Amino acid sequence: MSADSTRPAYRAGFACFVGRPNAGKSTLTNAMVGQKIAITSNKPQTTRHIIRAVLHRPDSQLVLVDTPGLHRPRTLLGERLNDLVRQTWSEVDVIGLCIPADEPIGRGDRFITGELAELKATVLAVVTKTDLVDKKRLAEQLLAVSELGEFAEVVPVSAVAGHQVDTLVEVMTRYLPESPQLYPDDMLTEEPEQVLVGELIREAALEGVRDELPHSIAVVVEEMIPEGRLTKIYADLYVERSSQKAIVIGHRGSRLKAVGTAARRQIEELLGTRVYLDLHVRVAKDWQRDPKQLRKLGF
Ligand SMILES: Nc1nc2c(ncn2[C@@H]2O[C@H](COP(=O)(O)OP(=O)(O)OP(=O)(O)O)[C@@H](O)[C@H]2O)c(=O)[nH]1
Ligand SMILES: [Mg+2]
């Protein structure tokens, strides 16, 4: 018997999750990849950079594109991020609309569902954070979601508990086109290390700050110098006002020190070397609304 006649066709393509901020898109992306590629936090609008992660299987390659949450923009940055999201939608084969199991379906979800219906991609509904609700509530949410729009499938999943994560990979792969391999075998992401490192610093800085401050934080990695088993990293953490700078630095620099320590641990894991992190806090006045500053900060 020839092996080829029984083997399923090789499939490869792109998929992304969409949904309101905090729906669990980045956490799910990491769980599916089995490695931390995207940063996550309990603050809305955590993701600002498009990150691609490649899931290799013997007969498929699923490229997951993590995008920011779609929201009503209040700044130029917000508008740019929404544009990035819509551009990604037009480029992927499969879209997973994420709706948390523990929150009622809202106007935002209806709005997004309407927009997705216009696209050529296959749209699945993904009910996230199923570990937060009981069976009855989950069943109700699955029903409500299936009535929300025309979805190819409705898949419940918990990234934190690891429930149904592999099933979701399988389902998404099923809707990819037949295609030759898109990326080399061992490639996990094409994002430059500098971007990932900056994101890990921002994630650490988001811990414990609130109100407007999380949105005002941006990180730029200026230099990464490998020196044998050590990597020296020079980075700037930007805020929008000097009052915010004082909060980020903390009493006698205590907060900044804690942020540096937390970030360094994560970066060491990513790079597999020891890390020396030189972190400075700077003010870029109202950068979220300033086109020149946005460019400088990589948007
Ligand atoms: N209990 C539980 N919490 C989850 C799960 N997935 C995500 N979360 C939490 O939900 C919050 C938001 O997760 P993110 O993955 O950052 O959400 P996001 O959709 O990427 O958010 P933005 O990037 O802001 O659009 C974090 O505090 C996560 O820990 C899950 O399966 N179960
Ligand atoms: Mg995210």
mmCIF file of C-alpha atoms and ligand atoms in Angstrom, residues 19-28 30 39-48 66-70 98 128-132 157-162, ligand 1:
data_model
loop_
_atom_site.group_PDB
_atom_site.id
_atom_site.type_symbol
_atom_site.label_atom_id
_atom_site.label_comp_id
_atom_site.label_asym_id
_atom_site.label_seq_id
_atom_site.Cartn_x
_atom_site.Cartn_y
_atom_site.Cartn_z
ATOM 1 C CA GLY A 19 -12.409 39.875 20.457
ATOM 2 C CA ARG A 20 -12.693 42.659 22.950
ATOM 3 C CA PRO A 21 -9.726 43.520 25.154
ATOM 4 C CA ASN A 22 -9.120 41.011 27.970
ATOM 5 C CA ALA A 23 -11.032 38.182 26.265
ATOM 6 C CA GLY A 24 -8.011 35.896 26.667
ATOM 7 C CA LYS A 25 -6.584 35.967 23.136
ATOM 8 C CA SER A 26 -2.899 36.173 24.051
ATOM 9 C CA THR A 27 -3.158 33.632 26.872
ATOM 10 C CA LEU A 28 -4.808 31.214 24.446
ATOM 11 C CA ASN A 30 0.577 31.002 24.326
ATOM 12 C CA ILE A 39 2.473 38.977 26.958
ATOM 13 C CA THR A 40 -0.769 38.964 28.934
ATOM 14 C CA SER A 41 -2.275 40.940 31.796
ATOM 15 C CA ASN A 42 -5.579 41.684 33.458
ATOM 16 C CA LYS A 43 -5.500 45.223 31.995
ATOM 17 C CA PRO A 44 -7.468 45.755 28.796
ATOM 18 C CA GLN A 45 -5.452 46.548 25.647
ATOM 19 C CA THR A 46 -2.324 44.732 26.699
ATOM 20 C CA THR A 47 -1.349 43.557 23.217
ATOM 21 C CA ARG A 48 0.032 46.262 20.953
ATOM 22 C CA ASP A 66 -1.887 37.525 18.088
ATOM 23 C CA THR A 67 -3.567 40.894 17.669
ATOM 24 C CA PRO A 68 -4.693 43.691 19.983
ATOM 25 C CA GLY A 69 -8.299 43.695 21.180
ATOM 26 C CA LEU A 70 -10.669 45.715 19.036
ATOM 27 C CA CYS A 98 -13.164 34.941 21.506
ATOM 28 C CA THR A 128 -12.776 31.286 26.571
ATOM 29 C CA LYS A 129 -12.081 30.957 30.324
ATOM 30 C CA THR A 130 -14.439 28.001 30.782
ATOM 31 C CA ASP A 131 -12.715 27.214 34.106
ATOM 32 C CA LEU A 132 -14.460 30.268 35.587
ATOM 33 C CA VAL A 157 -11.714 26.280 25.856
ATOM 34 C CA SER A 158 -9.731 27.113 28.983
ATOM 35 C CA ALA A 159 -6.180 28.260 28.354
ATOM 36 C CA VAL A 160 -5.439 28.344 32.083
ATOM 37 C CA ALA A 161 -6.751 24.834 32.845
ATOM 38 C CA GLY A 162 -5.506 23.500 29.489
HETATM 39 N N1 LIG B 1 -9.363 31.908 34.584
HETATM 40 C C1 LIG B 1 -8.887 32.148 33.362
HETATM 41 N N2 LIG B 1 -8.328 33.339 33.086
HETATM 42 C C2 LIG B 1 -7.865 33.557 31.841
HETATM 43 C C3 LIG B 1 -7.929 32.569 30.817
HETATM 44 N N3 LIG B 1 -7.382 33.083 29.702
HETATM 45 C C4 LIG B 1 -6.991 34.342 30.019
HETATM 46 N N4 LIG B 1 -7.278 34.634 31.308
HETATM 47 C C5 LIG B 1 -6.973 35.892 32.007
HETATM 48 O O1 LIG B 1 -7.644 36.965 31.375
HETATM 49 C C6 LIG B 1 -6.835 38.157 31.388
HETATM 50 C C7 LIG B 1 -6.655 38.680 29.979
HETATM 51 O O2 LIG B 1 -5.889 37.761 29.224
HETATM 52 P P1 LIG B 1 -5.104 38.188 27.903
HETATM 53 O O3 LIG B 1 -4.674 36.922 27.257
HETATM 54 O O4 LIG B 1 -4.080 39.221 28.189
HETATM 55 O O5 LIG B 1 -6.307 38.847 27.070
HETATM 56 P P2 LIG B 1 -6.257 39.501 25.596
HETATM 57 O O6 LIG B 1 -7.546 39.134 24.953
HETATM 58 O O7 LIG B 1 -5.014 39.120 24.890
HETATM 59 O O8 LIG B 1 -6.253 41.039 25.960
HETATM 60 P P3 LIG B 1 -5.730 42.313 25.061
HETATM 61 O O9 LIG B 1 -4.360 42.014 24.582
HETATM 62 O O10 LIG B 1 -5.784 43.418 26.055
HETATM 63 O O11 LIG B 1 -6.731 42.474 23.963
HETATM 64 C C8 LIG B 1 -5.517 37.759 32.073
HETATM 65 O O12 LIG B 1 -5.579 38.160 33.422
HETATM 66 C C9 LIG B 1 -5.494 36.252 31.926
HETATM 67 O O13 LIG B 1 -4.773 35.607 32.949
HETATM 68 C C10 LIG B 1 -8.514 31.290 31.153
HETATM 69 O O14 LIG B 1 -8.611 30.345 30.356
HETATM 70 N N5 LIG B 1 -8.984 31.147 32.430
#
